[in-house]
Amino acid sequence: MDTSIWQPILYLIGIMAFAGLNAAYLGWCERKGAGHVQRRIGPKEVGPYGLLQPLADGIKLMTKQLLVPQGVDGILFRVAPILAMIPAITSMVAIPFSPNIQARSIDLSVLLIFALASIGMMAVLIGGWASNNKYAMISATRAVSQNIAYEIPMLIMVITVVMMTGSMNLEDIAAKQQGGFWNWNIFPVAGESVAQALIMPVAFLIFFICSIAETNRAPFDMAEAESELIAGHMTEYGSMGFGLFMMGEYLNIVVGACLTTILFLGGWDCPLGLLPGVWWFLLKIYILIFTFIWIRWTYPRTQIYKLLNLSWKVLIPFSLGILLLTAIFIKVEGFLI
Amino acid sequence: MSIIRETKWALLELFPEQKATEAEAEQAARDKILAEARAAAEAEAQADAEDATETGRTAEGDAAAAQGKKKKTLLDKVAEEMAAIDLVAAKEGRLGSSVSETEQKAETDTEAEAVATGPESDDPPVSLEPEGERPHGVLVRDYAKAGIHIDVFCAPAMVADAARILNEAGFTLEAVTGVDWIKEEQMEVVYDYSRTDGPLCRVAVRTRVPRSEPEVPTISEIYPGANWHERETHEFFGIRFQGHPNLVPLLLPEDADFHPLLKDFQP
Amino acid sequence: MTVPIQCAPDETFVLNLGPQHPATHGVLRVKLTMDGEYIVKAEPVLGYIHRMHEKMAEDGTFAQYMPNTPRMDYLSALSYNQGYVMAVERAAGIEVPERAEYIRTITVELNRISSHLLWFGAFVLDLGGFTPLLYAFDDREQILDLLEHVTGSRLTYCYYRFGGVYNDIDDEFITGTREFIKRLRSRLPSLYHDLVTGNIILIKRLKDIGFIDADMCRRYGATGPVLRGAGVEFDIRRNEPYSVYPELDFDIPCYPEGDSMARYMVRMDEIEQSLRIIEQALDKLPDGPVQAKVPKVLKPAAGDCYTVVEAARGTFGCRLVCDGTKNPYRLKLRSPTYSNLSLFGEVAEGMLLADALAVMGSLDLVIPEIDR
């Protein structure tokens, strides 16, 4: 059997299955999580523990009429939900789940994933603009300003990690952190200088906040602030158009959690250096996703100008400082021990 | 001076005739009480002179004793006398008998009995309900029965003046509403004012307009809160508020041309 | 065909907030003229749930109108019950037995708490926090159960009668209420204040936003927590005492800041004060009848009277005009949120959309009450 043909197909199936399962079952997780945070049960009627709920929702969404309202830009209106979904799935190609499970080891995988994430934001802009709805329009402009504001500190943090590793390949970045939590980039006491180790938790925090904002999650869900903008860019969407937007949102969360895990939490590494493998990777991303859900159901929403202020006035200066310090620590070896 | 008395006199500015007669009546009442008190004081002084013991005074009763204590003040200065008399008069509710509506002057005796103000308060006493057609003017109402203290009835044109006086006095507008008196071919507009700072005082300002030509000047420039209330009264009763910036139906559909609260409204 | 969004020459556009919108809690419509996300002009458009309750009053007898009152402010229905009943009692000169007055006080304060709890949940929901709503509903559910036990209904109570109440309260209600007081007192600091009041995002969104000062309240006739949040210590229960409130010891929460946070804090403190009132009223509850002798057909003497009570949202006034027949000649209902909302246009000017919605939430609107 010629592996060169079958391998991509296998990976394609694998990625699609992983993405599809996540997109469907994160909705269930979110509702269950929200239920428990709110002292209620959550979905329980469809199947055991409501496990078939996503299936029922999917069937319901798919059987509904795909309504294109009057006065919208027909092509862009239809393109936007697809555009929300595709980049998130494509990003999975470059993510190393373990040394063996990776579709393609790309040298510039970090760049690829961020380029695709920006396309995801384009879906919000296009969807909001094409809907010809004032709420959607406001949502689209909010999403763009938020995206610009939060991509800068996020990328600066990534550059910091890339500088420490010396590679833009996610596999290399994860591989460098193997051998126990003391090697992880979140607090690299073993691998780097002490000074570097001290600033890395701040870098992790900035990256994490930015990934919440990038994925449009509460308390930074400005684009779909339901009490202000009804459903933001998704106001005019129904049936699977809406469903694709929702799935895209959940997949973005998965990609965000994967990136955080690889860049800061050692990828597939076990905290104590035992049995590294894909299970550790999955455990880490689901803990991160649970944190996303937990935060969402705990905090009220912030305000758009406060959100932008936080980025431009706090996160960007801090991240620039961290970048500068990292550069100094790398250049001046043995700086402060 | 109590807020109700203050408000009453402020509102009496609108009715110079009533104010003059009331001031006159109050002056007359003061004079009367002053004369009585003087007489009592003199009698007491006489009694003192006749009988130097303390027991004589107690026998004269509490009221006389209270006035007896003020004997020196009463006999010394006229100004001080007046103040003291005011207080005594308010306590006894006597002043009220003549501060009521001028129309009831003949019934002063019965009014004095009708007065129901508390012994400690400086509030003006309750006026009697006028019989028949009510003339323009200020009435003091029984709060326990009517829920308001001062009831003003004025010509439509004076509504804005009343609002101005009450605005300066720090009143807030609670509601504007209408009443359709179909038998009398009239419509009444009622403005309810109250205070939110300190002592309680509720004022109702009423005016009546003919049903055929219901027009009242707006007070929405004085009280912006009146804007909606007037719109509501307009759509329900068809009363036009002259000078209102936006007199379109508020609760009814914007193109509604019916007035449901009219008594002859047929849905 | 694509129709672009219409803009005025000065690049403002009109945004219709409602009548179907998650933040208006009902069918309120606000016509917003927007410059980007800034509000240039806000104009509330009312009447989407207008039912002409005032005309209905003229068509039936005094007693027949009773079930209408809870359908206006369905969240503090008993305040409306009380306001109307007191107006008729004043017109007809009916004395209410003391026990009935105490029962009225207990139930109306329970209802006030339930109204404030629902407001709390809905307000935080306006700010994007979903979870507190369910905690508040959990507690509110206890009140609804208690009130259902004595009144027979869960939301639109018609419990008071002219000269008393419909039903005497029993021991089950009294012990249940005492347990509820204990429960809410233990939950208030942790589930409400720690989780929500102290939340930095909430504080930043409410502090120094939406100033409503005492003079603005006076000009627009705003009352209730809005007025108390502007630093005016005014409460009908204290300033114009009715029922048995003079015999009970309670404070009037008052915050001078005048921003959304002040209005929030006033309501949260009022919950605690209402608990105090209920506790004292339960302790002092006298024995005796709960219903005075009242003629079957009421025919108050001709004349008019005005009665006010402190509803959960402010001053609720009833102007009752009688003409000596068995029907009210005219009944004017002065609803508090009607006046409270009328100042929204002035407050919202120049504000960001999200802030304006937070201010609207802090006014605690109940649309059926505004539209009547």
PDB file of N, CA and C in Angstrom, chain A residues 34 36-40 70-74 129 132-135 137-138 141-142 218-219 221 226-230 296-306, chain C residues 1-5 13-18 21-23 34 37 125-131 134-135 187 191 195 199 201-202 204-205 209 352-355 357:
ATOM      1  N   ALA A  34     -22.228  25.125  32.079  1.00  0.00           N
ATOM      2  CA  ALA A  34     -23.036  26.247  32.513  1.00  0.00           C
ATOM      3  C   ALA A  34     -24.078  25.785  33.513  1.00  0.00           C
ATOM      4  N   HIS A  36     -23.937  23.306  35.598  1.00  0.00           N
ATOM      5  CA  HIS A  36     -23.400  23.021  36.926  1.00  0.00           C
ATOM      6  C   HIS A  36     -22.945  24.280  37.623  1.00  0.00           C
ATOM      7  N   VAL A  37     -22.418  25.247  36.858  1.00  0.00           N
ATOM      8  CA  VAL A  37     -22.053  26.523  37.473  1.00  0.00           C
ATOM      9  C   VAL A  37     -23.308  27.184  38.038  1.00  0.00           C
ATOM     10  N   GLN A  38     -24.410  27.008  37.344  1.00  0.00           N
ATOM     11  CA  GLN A  38     -25.643  27.674  37.758  1.00  0.00           C
ATOM     12  C   GLN A  38     -26.527  26.808  38.644  1.00  0.00           C
ATOM     13  N   ARG A  39     -25.995  25.744  39.159  1.00  0.00           N
ATOM     14  CA  ARG A  39     -26.706  24.866  40.084  1.00  0.00           C
ATOM     15  C   ARG A  39     -27.959  24.266  39.451  1.00  0.00           C
ATOM     16  N   ARG A  40     -27.810  23.835  38.236  1.00  0.00           N
ATOM     17  CA  ARG A  40     -28.892  23.075  37.620  1.00  0.00           C
ATOM     18  C   ARG A  40     -28.249  21.940  36.838  1.00  0.00           C
ATOM     19  N   GLN A  70     -33.971  39.609   2.458  1.00  0.00           N
ATOM     20  CA  GLN A  70     -33.923  40.584   1.362  1.00  0.00           C
ATOM     21  C   GLN A  70     -32.880  41.656   1.672  1.00  0.00           C
ATOM     22  N   GLY A  71     -32.251  42.130   0.621  1.00  0.00           N
ATOM     23  CA  GLY A  71     -31.344  43.264   0.779  1.00  0.00           C
ATOM     24  C   GLY A  71     -29.960  42.896   1.254  1.00  0.00           C
ATOM     25  N   VAL A  72     -29.658  41.605   1.402  1.00  0.00           N
ATOM     26  CA  VAL A  72     -28.303  41.243   1.824  1.00  0.00           C
ATOM     27  C   VAL A  72     -27.447  41.000   0.582  1.00  0.00           C
ATOM     28  N   ASP A  73     -26.158  41.002   0.804  1.00  0.00           N
ATOM     29  CA  ASP A  73     -25.229  40.685  -0.271  1.00  0.00           C
ATOM     30  C   ASP A  73     -25.165  39.158  -0.355  1.00  0.00           C
ATOM     31  N   GLY A  74     -25.866  38.592  -1.339  1.00  0.00           N
ATOM     32  CA  GLY A  74     -26.105  37.157  -1.395  1.00  0.00           C
ATOM     33  C   GLY A  74     -24.861  36.303  -1.304  1.00  0.00           C
ATOM     34  N   TRP A 129     -21.193  42.493   7.652  1.00  0.00           N
ATOM     35  CA  TRP A 129     -21.401  43.504   6.614  1.00  0.00           C
ATOM     36  C   TRP A 129     -22.472  43.071   5.623  1.00  0.00           C
ATOM     37  N   ASN A 132     -26.560  43.326   6.148  1.00  0.00           N
ATOM     38  CA  ASN A 132     -27.316  44.563   5.961  1.00  0.00           C
ATOM     39  C   ASN A 132     -28.206  44.829   7.164  1.00  0.00           C
ATOM     40  N   ASN A 133     -27.631  44.617   8.326  1.00  0.00           N
ATOM     41  CA  ASN A 133     -28.352  44.814   9.573  1.00  0.00           C
ATOM     42  C   ASN A 133     -27.458  45.703  10.432  1.00  0.00           C
ATOM     43  N   LYS A 134     -28.066  46.697  11.067  1.00  0.00           N
ATOM     44  CA  LYS A 134     -27.226  47.652  11.797  1.00  0.00           C
ATOM     45  C   LYS A 134     -26.531  47.019  12.991  1.00  0.00           C
ATOM     46  N   TYR A 135     -27.234  46.105  13.652  1.00  0.00           N
ATOM     47  CA  TYR A 135     -26.592  45.427  14.772  1.00  0.00           C
ATOM     48  C   TYR A 135     -25.409  44.594  14.288  1.00  0.00           C
ATOM     49  N   MET A 137     -23.698  45.104  11.665  1.00  0.00           N
ATOM     50  CA  MET A 137     -22.651  46.027  11.209  1.00  0.00           C
ATOM     51  C   MET A 137     -21.810  46.498  12.388  1.00  0.00           C
ATOM     52  N   ILE A 138     -22.491  46.912  13.458  1.00  0.00           N
ATOM     53  CA  ILE A 138     -21.761  47.346  14.656  1.00  0.00           C
ATOM     54  C   ILE A 138     -20.894  46.201  15.149  1.00  0.00           C
ATOM     55  N   THR A 141     -17.717  45.802  13.016  1.00  0.00           N
ATOM     56  CA  THR A 141     -16.681  46.808  13.284  1.00  0.00           C
ATOM     57  C   THR A 141     -16.025  46.540  14.626  1.00  0.00           C
ATOM     58  N   ARG A 142     -16.855  46.121  15.588  1.00  0.00           N
ATOM     59  CA  ARG A 142     -16.283  45.786  16.891  1.00  0.00           C
ATOM     60  C   ARG A 142     -15.297  44.641  16.770  1.00  0.00           C
ATOM     61  N   ALA A 218     -16.862  35.357  26.262  1.00  0.00           N
ATOM     62  CA  ALA A 218     -17.119  36.227  27.402  1.00  0.00           C
ATOM     63  C   ALA A 218     -15.919  36.156  28.340  1.00  0.00           C
ATOM     64  N   PRO A 219     -15.521  37.202  29.007  1.00  0.00           N
ATOM     65  CA  PRO A 219     -16.173  38.511  29.045  1.00  0.00           C
ATOM     66  C   PRO A 219     -15.784  39.443  27.886  1.00  0.00           C
ATOM     67  N   ASP A 221     -16.861  39.012  24.653  1.00  0.00           N
ATOM     68  CA  ASP A 221     -17.635  38.653  23.474  1.00  0.00           C
ATOM     69  C   ASP A 221     -18.374  39.871  22.909  1.00  0.00           C
ATOM     70  N   GLU A 226     -25.090  39.596  23.372  1.00  0.00           N
ATOM     71  CA  GLU A 226     -26.501  39.346  23.085  1.00  0.00           C
ATOM     72  C   GLU A 226     -27.435  40.367  23.727  1.00  0.00           C
ATOM     73  N   SER A 227     -27.000  41.007  24.836  1.00  0.00           N
ATOM     74  CA  SER A 227     -27.923  41.957  25.438  1.00  0.00           C
ATOM     75  C   SER A 227     -27.826  43.333  24.774  1.00  0.00           C
ATOM     76  N   GLU A 228     -26.833  43.528  23.928  1.00  0.00           N
ATOM     77  CA  GLU A 228     -26.743  44.807  23.227  1.00  0.00           C
ATOM     78  C   GLU A 228     -27.049  44.640  21.747  1.00  0.00           C
ATOM     79  N   LEU A 229     -26.363  43.687  21.114  1.00  0.00           N
ATOM     80  CA  LEU A 229     -26.439  43.556  19.665  1.00  0.00           C
ATOM     81  C   LEU A 229     -27.232  42.326  19.242  1.00  0.00           C
ATOM     82  N   ILE A 230     -28.098  41.847  20.112  1.00  0.00           N
ATOM     83  CA  ILE A 230     -28.948  40.693  19.839  1.00  0.00           C
ATOM     84  C   ILE A 230     -28.091  39.444  19.617  1.00  0.00           C
ATOM     85  N   ARG A 296     -16.588  32.201  31.212  1.00  0.00           N
ATOM     86  CA  ARG A 296     -17.738  32.764  30.523  1.00  0.00           C
ATOM     87  C   ARG A 296     -18.970  32.816  31.416  1.00  0.00           C
ATOM     88  N   TRP A 297     -19.202  31.788  32.199  1.00  0.00           N
ATOM     89  CA  TRP A 297     -20.418  31.735  33.002  1.00  0.00           C
ATOM     90  C   TRP A 297     -20.248  32.389  34.354  1.00  0.00           C
ATOM     91  N   THR A 298     -19.121  32.998  34.582  1.00  0.00           N
ATOM     92  CA  THR A 298     -18.924  33.666  35.874  1.00  0.00           C
ATOM     93  C   THR A 298     -18.951  35.171  35.740  1.00  0.00           C
ATOM     94  N   TYR A 299     -18.360  35.683  34.663  1.00  0.00           N
ATOM     95  CA  TYR A 299     -18.169  37.130  34.588  1.00  0.00           C
ATOM     96  C   TYR A 299     -19.200  37.802  33.705  1.00  0.00           C
ATOM     97  N   PRO A 300     -19.563  39.042  34.078  1.00  0.00           N
ATOM     98  CA  PRO A 300     -20.336  39.852  33.131  1.00  0.00           C
ATOM     99  C   PRO A 300     -19.440  40.352  32.000  1.00  0.00           C
ATOM    100  N   ARG A 301     -20.066  40.889  30.985  1.00  0.00           N
ATOM    101  CA  ARG A 301     -19.321  41.348  29.821  1.00  0.00           C
ATOM    102  C   ARG A 301     -18.690  42.717  30.092  1.00  0.00           C
ATOM    103  N   THR A 302     -17.536  42.923  29.509  1.00  0.00           N
ATOM    104  CA  THR A 302     -16.900  44.234  29.660  1.00  0.00           C
ATOM    105  C   THR A 302     -17.386  45.150  28.541  1.00  0.00           C
ATOM    106  N   GLN A 303     -16.847  46.331  28.504  1.00  0.00           N
ATOM    107  CA  GLN A 303     -17.281  47.316  27.522  1.00  0.00           C
ATOM    108  C   GLN A 303     -16.255  47.392  26.399  1.00  0.00           C
ATOM    109  N   ILE A 304     -16.686  47.757  25.198  1.00  0.00           N
ATOM    110  CA  ILE A 304     -15.769  47.717  24.058  1.00  0.00           C
ATOM    111  C   ILE A 304     -14.581  48.647  24.272  1.00  0.00           C
ATOM    112  N   TYR A 305     -14.828  49.863  24.792  1.00  0.00           N
ATOM    113  CA  TYR A 305     -13.681  50.769  24.942  1.00  0.00           C
ATOM    114  C   TYR A 305     -12.761  50.312  26.060  1.00  0.00           C
ATOM    115  N   LYS A 306     -13.334  49.650  27.085  1.00  0.00           N
ATOM    116  CA  LYS A 306     -12.473  49.137  28.161  1.00  0.00           C
ATOM    117  C   LYS A 306     -11.644  47.969  27.646  1.00  0.00           C
TER     118      LYS A 306
ATOM    119  N   MET C   1     -31.018  42.363  -4.726  1.00  0.00           N
ATOM    120  CA  MET C   1     -30.523  43.732  -4.780  1.00  0.00           C
ATOM    121  C   MET C   1     -30.058  44.145  -3.389  1.00  0.00           C
ATOM    122  N   THR C   2     -28.936  44.745  -3.335  1.00  0.00           N
ATOM    123  CA  THR C   2     -28.413  45.166  -2.039  1.00  0.00           C
ATOM    124  C   THR C   2     -28.830  46.596  -1.752  1.00  0.00           C
ATOM    125  N   VAL C   3     -29.473  46.764  -0.622  1.00  0.00           N
ATOM    126  CA  VAL C   3     -29.828  48.110  -0.177  1.00  0.00           C
ATOM    127  C   VAL C   3     -28.900  48.481   0.965  1.00  0.00           C
ATOM    128  N   PRO C   4     -28.047  49.454   0.762  1.00  0.00           N
ATOM    129  CA  PRO C   4     -27.120  49.789   1.844  1.00  0.00           C
ATOM    130  C   PRO C   4     -27.853  50.418   3.020  1.00  0.00           C
ATOM    131  N   ILE C   5     -27.240  50.338   4.189  1.00  0.00           N
ATOM    132  CA  ILE C   5     -27.812  50.938   5.395  1.00  0.00           C
ATOM    133  C   ILE C   5     -27.865  52.442   5.201  1.00  0.00           C
ATOM    134  N   PHE C  13     -27.221  57.407  12.015  1.00  0.00           N
ATOM    135  CA  PHE C  13     -28.239  56.491  11.525  1.00  0.00           C
ATOM    136  C   PHE C  13     -29.201  56.151  12.655  1.00  0.00           C
ATOM    137  N   VAL C  14     -30.345  55.680  12.278  1.00  0.00           N
ATOM    138  CA  VAL C  14     -31.374  55.375  13.278  1.00  0.00           C
ATOM    139  C   VAL C  14     -31.343  53.889  13.584  1.00  0.00           C
ATOM    140  N   LEU C  15     -31.255  53.576  14.856  1.00  0.00           N
ATOM    141  CA  LEU C  15     -31.238  52.181  15.286  1.00  0.00           C
ATOM    142  C   LEU C  15     -32.490  51.934  16.115  1.00  0.00           C
ATOM    143  N   ASN C  16     -33.284  50.983  15.696  1.00  0.00           N
ATOM    144  CA  ASN C  16     -34.487  50.655  16.454  1.00  0.00           C
ATOM    145  C   ASN C  16     -34.168  49.606  17.487  1.00  0.00           C
ATOM    146  N   LEU C  17     -34.123  50.036  18.734  1.00  0.00           N
ATOM    147  CA  LEU C  17     -33.862  49.110  19.827  1.00  0.00           C
ATOM    148  C   LEU C  17     -35.220  48.585  20.275  1.00  0.00           C
ATOM    149  N   GLY C  18     -35.569  47.434  19.836  1.00  0.00           N
ATOM    150  CA  GLY C  18     -36.869  46.894  20.175  1.00  0.00           C
ATOM    151  C   GLY C  18     -37.844  47.111  19.052  1.00  0.00           C
ATOM    152  N   HIS C  21     -36.185  43.027  21.666  1.00  0.00           N
ATOM    153  CA  HIS C  21     -34.749  43.128  21.897  1.00  0.00           C
ATOM    154  C   HIS C  21     -34.453  42.518  23.265  1.00  0.00           C
ATOM    155  N   PRO C  22     -33.347  41.781  23.375  1.00  0.00           N
ATOM    156  CA  PRO C  22     -33.099  41.099  24.656  1.00  0.00           C
ATOM    157  C   PRO C  22     -32.973  42.056  25.837  1.00  0.00           C
ATOM    158  N   ALA C  23     -32.539  43.284  25.613  1.00  0.00           N
ATOM    159  CA  ALA C  23     -32.249  44.157  26.745  1.00  0.00           C
ATOM    160  C   ALA C  23     -33.431  44.992  27.188  1.00  0.00           C
ATOM    161  N   MET C  34     -27.919  57.232  16.151  1.00  0.00           N
ATOM    162  CA  MET C  34     -26.567  56.847  16.555  1.00  0.00           C
ATOM    163  C   MET C  34     -25.520  57.509  15.674  1.00  0.00           C
ATOM    164  N   GLU C  37     -21.104  54.141  17.572  1.00  0.00           N
ATOM    165  CA  GLU C  37     -21.706  53.491  18.731  1.00  0.00           C
ATOM    166  C   GLU C  37     -22.201  54.496  19.749  1.00  0.00           C
ATOM    167  N   LEU C 125     -27.855  40.196  33.720  1.00  0.00           N
ATOM    168  CA  LEU C 125     -27.973  39.605  32.380  1.00  0.00           C
ATOM    169  C   LEU C 125     -27.762  40.682  31.307  1.00  0.00           C
ATOM    170  N   ASP C 126     -28.273  41.870  31.561  1.00  0.00           N
ATOM    171  CA  ASP C 126     -28.034  42.985  30.638  1.00  0.00           C
ATOM    172  C   ASP C 126     -26.546  43.259  30.498  1.00  0.00           C
ATOM    173  N   LEU C 127     -25.824  43.036  31.567  1.00  0.00           N
ATOM    174  CA  LEU C 127     -24.389  43.297  31.533  1.00  0.00           C
ATOM    175  C   LEU C 127     -23.632  42.076  31.038  1.00  0.00           C
ATOM    176  N   GLY C 128     -24.327  41.023  30.644  1.00  0.00           N
ATOM    177  CA  GLY C 128     -23.659  39.871  30.053  1.00  0.00           C
ATOM    178  C   GLY C 128     -23.375  38.747  31.012  1.00  0.00           C
ATOM    179  N   GLY C 129     -23.746  38.874  32.270  1.00  0.00           N
ATOM    180  CA  GLY C 129     -23.528  37.787  33.220  1.00  0.00           C
ATOM    181  C   GLY C 129     -24.803  36.994  33.351  1.00  0.00           C
ATOM    182  N   PHE C 130     -24.737  35.715  33.001  1.00  0.00           N
ATOM    183  CA  PHE C 130     -25.982  34.937  32.949  1.00  0.00           C
ATOM    184  C   PHE C 130     -26.267  34.234  34.266  1.00  0.00           C
ATOM    185  N   THR C 131     -25.197  33.823  34.930  1.00  0.00           N
ATOM    186  CA  THR C 131     -25.358  32.941  36.083  1.00  0.00           C
ATOM    187  C   THR C 131     -26.135  33.555  37.252  1.00  0.00           C
ATOM    188  N   LEU C 134     -29.899  32.960  37.559  1.00  0.00           N
ATOM    189  CA  LEU C 134     -30.461  31.704  38.033  1.00  0.00           C
ATOM    190  C   LEU C 134     -30.376  31.580  39.542  1.00  0.00           C
ATOM    191  N   TYR C 135     -29.327  32.154  40.123  1.00  0.00           N
ATOM    192  CA  TYR C 135     -29.259  32.165  41.588  1.00  0.00           C
ATOM    193  C   TYR C 135     -30.416  32.985  42.143  1.00  0.00           C
ATOM    194  N   ARG C 187     -27.405  33.704  52.006  1.00  0.00           N
ATOM    195  CA  ARG C 187     -26.969  33.681  50.609  1.00  0.00           C
ATOM    196  C   ARG C 187     -26.575  35.044  50.082  1.00  0.00           C
ATOM    197  N   LEU C 191     -23.469  34.675  47.590  1.00  0.00           N
ATOM    198  CA  LEU C 191     -23.887  34.461  46.207  1.00  0.00           C
ATOM    199  C   LEU C 191     -24.165  35.773  45.476  1.00  0.00           C
ATOM    200  N   LEU C 195     -20.028  37.448  44.529  1.00  0.00           N
ATOM    201  CA  LEU C 195     -19.952  37.051  43.120  1.00  0.00           C
ATOM    202  C   LEU C 195     -20.178  38.237  42.188  1.00  0.00           C
ATOM    203  N   ASN C 199     -17.482  42.271  41.806  1.00  0.00           N
ATOM    204  CA  ASN C 199     -16.818  41.928  40.550  1.00  0.00           C
ATOM    205  C   ASN C 199     -16.262  43.170  39.870  1.00  0.00           C
ATOM    206  N   ILE C 201     -15.360  43.800  36.846  1.00  0.00           N
ATOM    207  CA  ILE C 201     -15.960  44.185  35.561  1.00  0.00           C
ATOM    208  C   ILE C 201     -17.277  44.908  35.806  1.00  0.00           C
ATOM    209  N   LEU C 202     -18.074  44.371  36.728  1.00  0.00           N
ATOM    210  CA  LEU C 202     -19.366  44.998  37.030  1.00  0.00           C
ATOM    211  C   LEU C 202     -19.154  46.403  37.586  1.00  0.00           C
ATOM    212  N   LYS C 204     -16.657  48.385  37.155  1.00  0.00           N
ATOM    213  CA  LYS C 204     -16.175  49.318  36.128  1.00  0.00           C
ATOM    214  C   LYS C 204     -17.273  49.700  35.153  1.00  0.00           C
ATOM    215  N   ARG C 205     -18.232  48.811  34.978  1.00  0.00           N
ATOM    216  CA  ARG C 205     -19.309  49.148  34.036  1.00  0.00           C
ATOM    217  C   ARG C 205     -20.389  50.008  34.669  1.00  0.00           C
ATOM    218  N   ILE C 209     -21.214  55.922  35.571  1.00  0.00           N
ATOM    219  CA  ILE C 209     -21.942  55.828  34.303  1.00  0.00           C
ATOM    220  C   ILE C 209     -23.401  56.177  34.572  1.00  0.00           C
ATOM    221  N   LEU C 352     -22.440  55.575  25.079  1.00  0.00           N
ATOM    222  CA  LEU C 352     -22.247  54.404  24.233  1.00  0.00           C
ATOM    223  C   LEU C 352     -23.451  53.481  24.375  1.00  0.00           C
ATOM    224  N   LEU C 353     -23.717  52.725  23.337  1.00  0.00           N
ATOM    225  CA  LEU C 353     -24.899  51.863  23.324  1.00  0.00           C
ATOM    226  C   LEU C 353     -24.925  50.932  24.535  1.00  0.00           C
ATOM    227  N   ALA C 354     -23.787  50.283  24.793  1.00  0.00           N
ATOM    228  CA  ALA C 354     -23.770  49.301  25.876  1.00  0.00           C
ATOM    229  C   ALA C 354     -23.994  49.968  27.227  1.00  0.00           C
ATOM    230  N   ASP C 355     -23.426  51.178  27.414  1.00  0.00           N
ATOM    231  CA  ASP C 355     -23.633  51.885  28.676  1.00  0.00           C
ATOM    232  C   ASP C 355     -25.075  52.307  28.832  1.00  0.00           C
ATOM    233  N   LEU C 357     -27.622  50.837  27.703  1.00  0.00           N
ATOM    234  CA  LEU C 357     -28.439  49.678  28.059  1.00  0.00           C
ATOM    235  C   LEU C 357     -28.249  49.320  29.529  1.00  0.00           C
TER     236      LEU C 357
END
